[in-house]
């Protein structure tokens, strides 16, 4: 009995240690993401990071559920979805169907973010402010903000470059904790993806974020 109890305690402690190490790894490699509207992995972490083993997620937030099951580190490291040395050739290096994972970034850690389905959406008016949070204060050479074209359905179709329209392009930002850009989505309505590229300034490092939104007019 005592041996069984001891093994259970050790198992629990080991699990806690693994999770704590994952959190520390995320902090140690802290970079950033779109936080409003939230990127897919930031949103999953924000909603479920303190309760990620709760089985009700499978019914309440199924796209996050499949992402957590595929790789928990994609959510703990919500700030690390980037590619290096692409020289600004985003479309040439990120294939259609792989935009949300940054072209299978980090050895495929973020692949589940490309999964087609009804991701939880943030309600937004057609004119809104997009926020990128930069934990490491890398600065930005520019932000590119795309929105899916009206008629594209992210719940049933994989995302490709031809599904996107560039709606905002910025200049440089000095290193700071957040960068914001005003976005005009035009006459779009309903479910869409806002696709953001953040080109960091400290080196040739490109970040890619899919944010699911519902345009309310």
Short mmCIF file of C-alpha atoms in Angstrom, two decimals:
data_model
loop_
_atom_site.label_atom_id
_atom_site.label_comp_id
_atom_site.label_asym_id
_atom_site.label_seq_id
_atom_site.Cartn_x
_atom_site.Cartn_y
_atom_site.Cartn_z
CA UNK A 1 0.00 0.00 0.00
CA UNK A 2 2.74 2.45 1.00
CA UNK A 3 4.78 1.52 -2.09
CA UNK A 4 1.77 2.14 -4.34
CA UNK A 5 1.11 5.50 -2.69
CA UNK A 6 4.74 6.44 -3.05
CA UNK A 7 4.73 5.58 -6.74
CA UNK A 8 1.61 7.66 -7.28
CA UNK A 9 3.15 10.64 -5.53
CA UNK A 10 6.31 10.31 -7.62
CA UNK A 11 4.22 10.10 -10.80
CA UNK A 12 2.31 13.25 -9.90
CA UNK A 13 5.52 15.09 -9.01
CA UNK A 14 7.13 13.99 -12.27
CA UNK A 15 4.13 15.23 -14.26
CA UNK A 16 4.20 18.57 -12.48
CA UNK A 17 7.92 18.81 -13.11
CA UNK A 18 7.48 18.19 -16.84
CA UNK A 19 4.77 20.83 -17.08
CA UNK A 20 6.84 23.32 -15.09
CA UNK A 21 9.82 22.66 -17.34
CA UNK A 22 7.62 23.27 -20.38
CA UNK A 23 6.47 26.59 -18.95
CA UNK A 24 10.05 27.59 -18.19
CA UNK A 25 11.08 26.62 -21.70
CA UNK A 26 8.34 28.84 -23.07
CA UNK A 27 9.49 31.75 -20.92
CA UNK A 28 13.15 31.19 -21.74
CA UNK A 29 12.43 31.31 -25.47
CA UNK A 30 9.81 34.04 -25.11
CA UNK A 31 9.14 35.97 -28.28
CA UNK A 32 5.55 36.87 -29.08
CA UNK A 33 2.28 36.40 -30.94
CA UNK A 34 -0.92 38.11 -31.98
CA UNK A 35 -2.90 38.44 -28.78
CA UNK A 36 -5.90 40.49 -30.00
CA UNK A 37 -7.49 38.95 -31.92
CA UNK A 38 -5.66 35.95 -30.47
CA UNK A 39 -3.65 33.58 -32.61
CA UNK A 40 -4.87 30.02 -32.51
CA UNK A 41 -2.25 28.71 -30.12
CA UNK A 42 -2.29 31.80 -27.89
CA UNK A 43 -6.08 31.54 -27.66
CA UNK A 44 -5.88 27.85 -26.72
CA UNK A 45 -3.30 28.63 -24.06
CA UNK A 46 -5.24 31.62 -22.75
CA UNK A 47 -8.48 29.64 -22.42
CA UNK A 48 -7.11 26.30 -21.28
CA UNK A 49 -3.53 26.69 -20.06
CA UNK A 50 -4.56 26.24 -16.43
CA UNK A 51 -6.99 23.41 -17.24
CA UNK A 52 -5.61 21.75 -20.36
CA UNK A 53 -6.42 18.18 -19.25
CA UNK A 54 -10.12 18.94 -18.76
CA UNK A 55 -12.02 16.49 -21.03
CA UNK A 56 -14.85 19.01 -21.50
CA UNK A 57 -12.53 20.88 -23.86
CA UNK A 58 -13.28 18.20 -26.46
CA UNK A 59 -16.91 19.37 -26.64
CA UNK A 60 -16.55 23.05 -25.76
CA UNK A 61 -13.46 23.86 -27.82
CA UNK A 62 -12.73 20.88 -30.11
CA UNK A 63 -10.12 22.54 -32.31
CA UNK A 64 -8.09 23.49 -29.26
CA UNK A 65 -8.60 19.97 -27.92
CA UNK A 66 -7.04 18.38 -31.00
CA UNK A 67 -4.19 20.90 -30.86
CA UNK A 68 -3.44 20.16 -27.20
CA UNK A 69 -3.48 16.43 -27.93
CA UNK A 70 -1.16 16.83 -30.90
CA UNK A 71 1.55 18.82 -29.06
CA UNK A 72 1.09 20.60 -25.75
CA UNK A 73 4.32 22.55 -26.33
CA UNK A 74 2.68 24.37 -29.23
CA UNK A 75 0.50 26.09 -26.65
CA UNK A 76 3.05 26.47 -23.86
CA UNK A 77 5.33 27.98 -26.51
CA UNK A 78 2.61 30.14 -28.06
CA UNK A 79 5.29 32.81 -28.48
CA UNK A 80 7.72 30.74 -30.56
CA UNK A 81 6.09 30.19 -33.95
CA UNK A 82 8.71 31.65 -36.26
CA UNK A 83 11.05 30.90 -39.14
CA UNK A 84 14.53 32.28 -39.73
CA UNK A 85 16.47 33.51 -42.75
CA UNK A 86 13.56 33.62 -45.22
CA UNK A 87 14.71 37.02 -46.55
CA UNK A 88 11.15 38.28 -46.76
CA UNK A 89 10.09 35.56 -49.21
CA UNK A 90 7.08 34.46 -47.17
CA UNK A 91 4.97 33.09 -50.00
CA UNK A 92 7.91 31.21 -51.49
CA UNK A 93 8.70 29.46 -48.22
CA UNK A 94 5.27 28.86 -46.65
CA UNK A 95 3.22 26.41 -48.78
CA UNK A 96 -0.53 26.62 -49.18
CA UNK A 97 -2.27 24.69 -46.42
CA UNK A 98 0.61 25.34 -44.01
CA UNK A 99 0.22 29.05 -43.33
CA UNK A 100 -0.98 28.73 -39.74
CA UNK A 101 2.00 26.56 -38.78
CA UNK A 102 4.48 28.83 -40.55
CA UNK A 103 5.29 26.06 -43.03
CA UNK A 104 5.67 23.33 -40.40
CA UNK A 105 7.82 25.55 -38.17
CA UNK A 106 9.90 24.15 -35.31
CA UNK A 107 10.02 20.62 -36.68
CA UNK A 108 6.25 20.36 -36.99
CA UNK A 109 5.42 21.43 -33.43
CA UNK A 110 2.62 23.71 -34.67
CA UNK A 111 1.15 21.46 -37.38
CA UNK A 112 -2.22 21.12 -35.60
CA UNK A 113 -2.82 24.84 -36.13
CA UNK A 114 -3.32 24.09 -39.85
CA UNK A 115 -6.17 21.67 -39.09
CA UNK A 116 -9.34 22.78 -40.86
CA UNK A 117 -12.35 23.23 -38.60
CA UNK A 118 -14.52 25.59 -36.61
CA UNK A 119 -11.89 27.28 -34.46
CA UNK A 120 -13.27 29.52 -31.73
CA UNK A 121 -13.66 33.06 -33.04
CA UNK A 122 -13.23 36.54 -31.59
CA UNK A 123 -16.03 38.94 -32.49
CA UNK A 124 -14.65 42.05 -34.20
CA UNK A 125 -16.10 45.09 -35.90
CA UNK A 126 -14.86 45.61 -39.44
CA UNK A 127 -12.51 48.35 -38.25
CA UNK A 128 -10.41 47.11 -35.38
CA UNK A 129 -6.98 47.37 -33.80
CA UNK A 130 -4.71 44.33 -34.04
CA UNK A 131 -2.21 43.80 -31.22
CA UNK A 132 1.04 41.82 -31.39
CA UNK A 133 2.66 41.17 -28.01
CA UNK A 134 6.48 41.09 -28.11
CA UNK A 135 7.73 39.60 -24.84
CA UNK A 136 11.36 39.78 -25.90
CA UNK A 137 11.16 43.35 -27.29
CA UNK A 138 12.69 42.38 -30.61
CA UNK A 139 11.22 45.34 -32.45
CA UNK A 140 9.57 45.04 -35.86
CA UNK A 141 10.76 45.85 -39.35
CA UNK A 142 7.10 45.63 -40.37
CA UNK A 143 3.76 43.95 -39.82
CA UNK A 144 1.73 42.55 -42.72
CA UNK A 145 -1.95 41.91 -42.04
CA UNK A 146 -4.07 39.83 -44.40
CA UNK A 147 -7.74 38.88 -44.18
CA UNK A 148 -9.46 36.03 -46.01
CA UNK A 149 -11.65 36.97 -48.95
CA UNK A 150 -15.42 36.94 -48.58
CA UNK A 151 -16.75 33.51 -49.56
CA UNK A 152 -13.78 31.57 -48.18
CA UNK A 153 -14.84 29.26 -45.34
CA UNK A 154 -12.01 28.49 -42.86
CA UNK A 155 -14.20 25.86 -41.19
CA UNK A 156 -14.15 23.67 -44.32
CA UNK A 157 -11.23 24.86 -46.50
CA UNK A 158 -7.44 24.86 -45.97
CA UNK A 159 -5.87 28.33 -46.03
CA UNK A 160 -3.83 29.32 -49.07
CA UNK A 161 -2.21 32.55 -50.16
CA UNK A 162 -4.80 33.12 -52.88
CA UNK A 163 -7.50 33.14 -50.16
CA UNK A 164 -5.94 36.22 -48.55
CA UNK A 165 -6.01 39.94 -49.24
CA UNK A 166 -3.38 42.29 -47.80
CA UNK A 167 -5.25 44.97 -45.83
CA UNK A 168 -2.49 46.61 -43.77
CA UNK A 169 1.28 47.06 -44.01
CA UNK A 170 3.33 49.01 -41.51
CA UNK A 171 6.79 50.48 -41.19
CA UNK A 172 9.24 49.87 -38.36
CA UNK A 173 8.42 49.71 -34.67
CA UNK A 174 11.00 50.42 -31.97
CA UNK A 175 11.39 47.56 -29.46
CA UNK A 176 8.40 47.55 -27.10
CA UNK A 177 6.03 45.19 -25.37
CA UNK A 178 3.24 45.60 -27.92
CA UNK A 179 2.75 46.73 -31.51
CA UNK A 180 -0.64 47.79 -32.81
CA UNK A 181 -2.02 48.42 -36.27
CA UNK A 182 -5.41 49.69 -37.41
CA UNK A 183 -7.17 47.24 -39.72
CA UNK A 184 -10.08 47.85 -42.08
CA UNK A 185 -11.75 44.61 -43.18
CA UNK A 186 -14.07 46.40 -45.60
CA UNK A 187 -17.51 44.88 -46.11
CA UNK A 188 -16.61 41.39 -44.95
CA UNK A 189 -18.99 39.55 -42.65
CA UNK A 190 -19.00 36.34 -40.66
CA UNK A 191 -16.15 33.87 -40.15
CA UNK A 192 -12.69 34.86 -41.38
CA UNK A 193 -8.99 34.39 -40.66
CA UNK A 194 -6.76 37.38 -39.95
CA UNK A 195 -3.25 36.34 -40.99
CA UNK A 196 -0.41 38.40 -39.52
CA UNK A 197 3.28 38.36 -40.37
CA UNK A 198 5.62 40.03 -37.90
CA UNK A 199 9.14 40.58 -39.21
CA UNK A 200 11.33 41.02 -36.15
CA UNK A 201 14.17 43.54 -36.22
CA UNK A 202 16.87 41.85 -34.13
CA UNK A 203 17.58 39.29 -36.89
CA UNK A 204 15.90 37.78 -39.96
CA UNK A 205 13.12 36.16 -37.95
CA UNK A 206 9.55 35.95 -39.29
CA UNK A 207 6.47 35.13 -37.18
CA UNK A 208 3.17 33.83 -38.56
CA UNK A 209 -0.20 34.05 -36.80
CA UNK A 210 -3.68 32.81 -37.72
CA UNK A 211 -6.43 34.56 -35.74
CA UNK A 212 -10.03 33.44 -36.18
CA UNK A 213 -12.59 36.22 -36.16
CA UNK A 214 -16.28 36.85 -36.72
CA UNK A 215 -16.83 40.21 -38.40
CA UNK A 216 -19.95 41.84 -37.03
CA UNK A 217 -20.09 44.85 -39.36
#
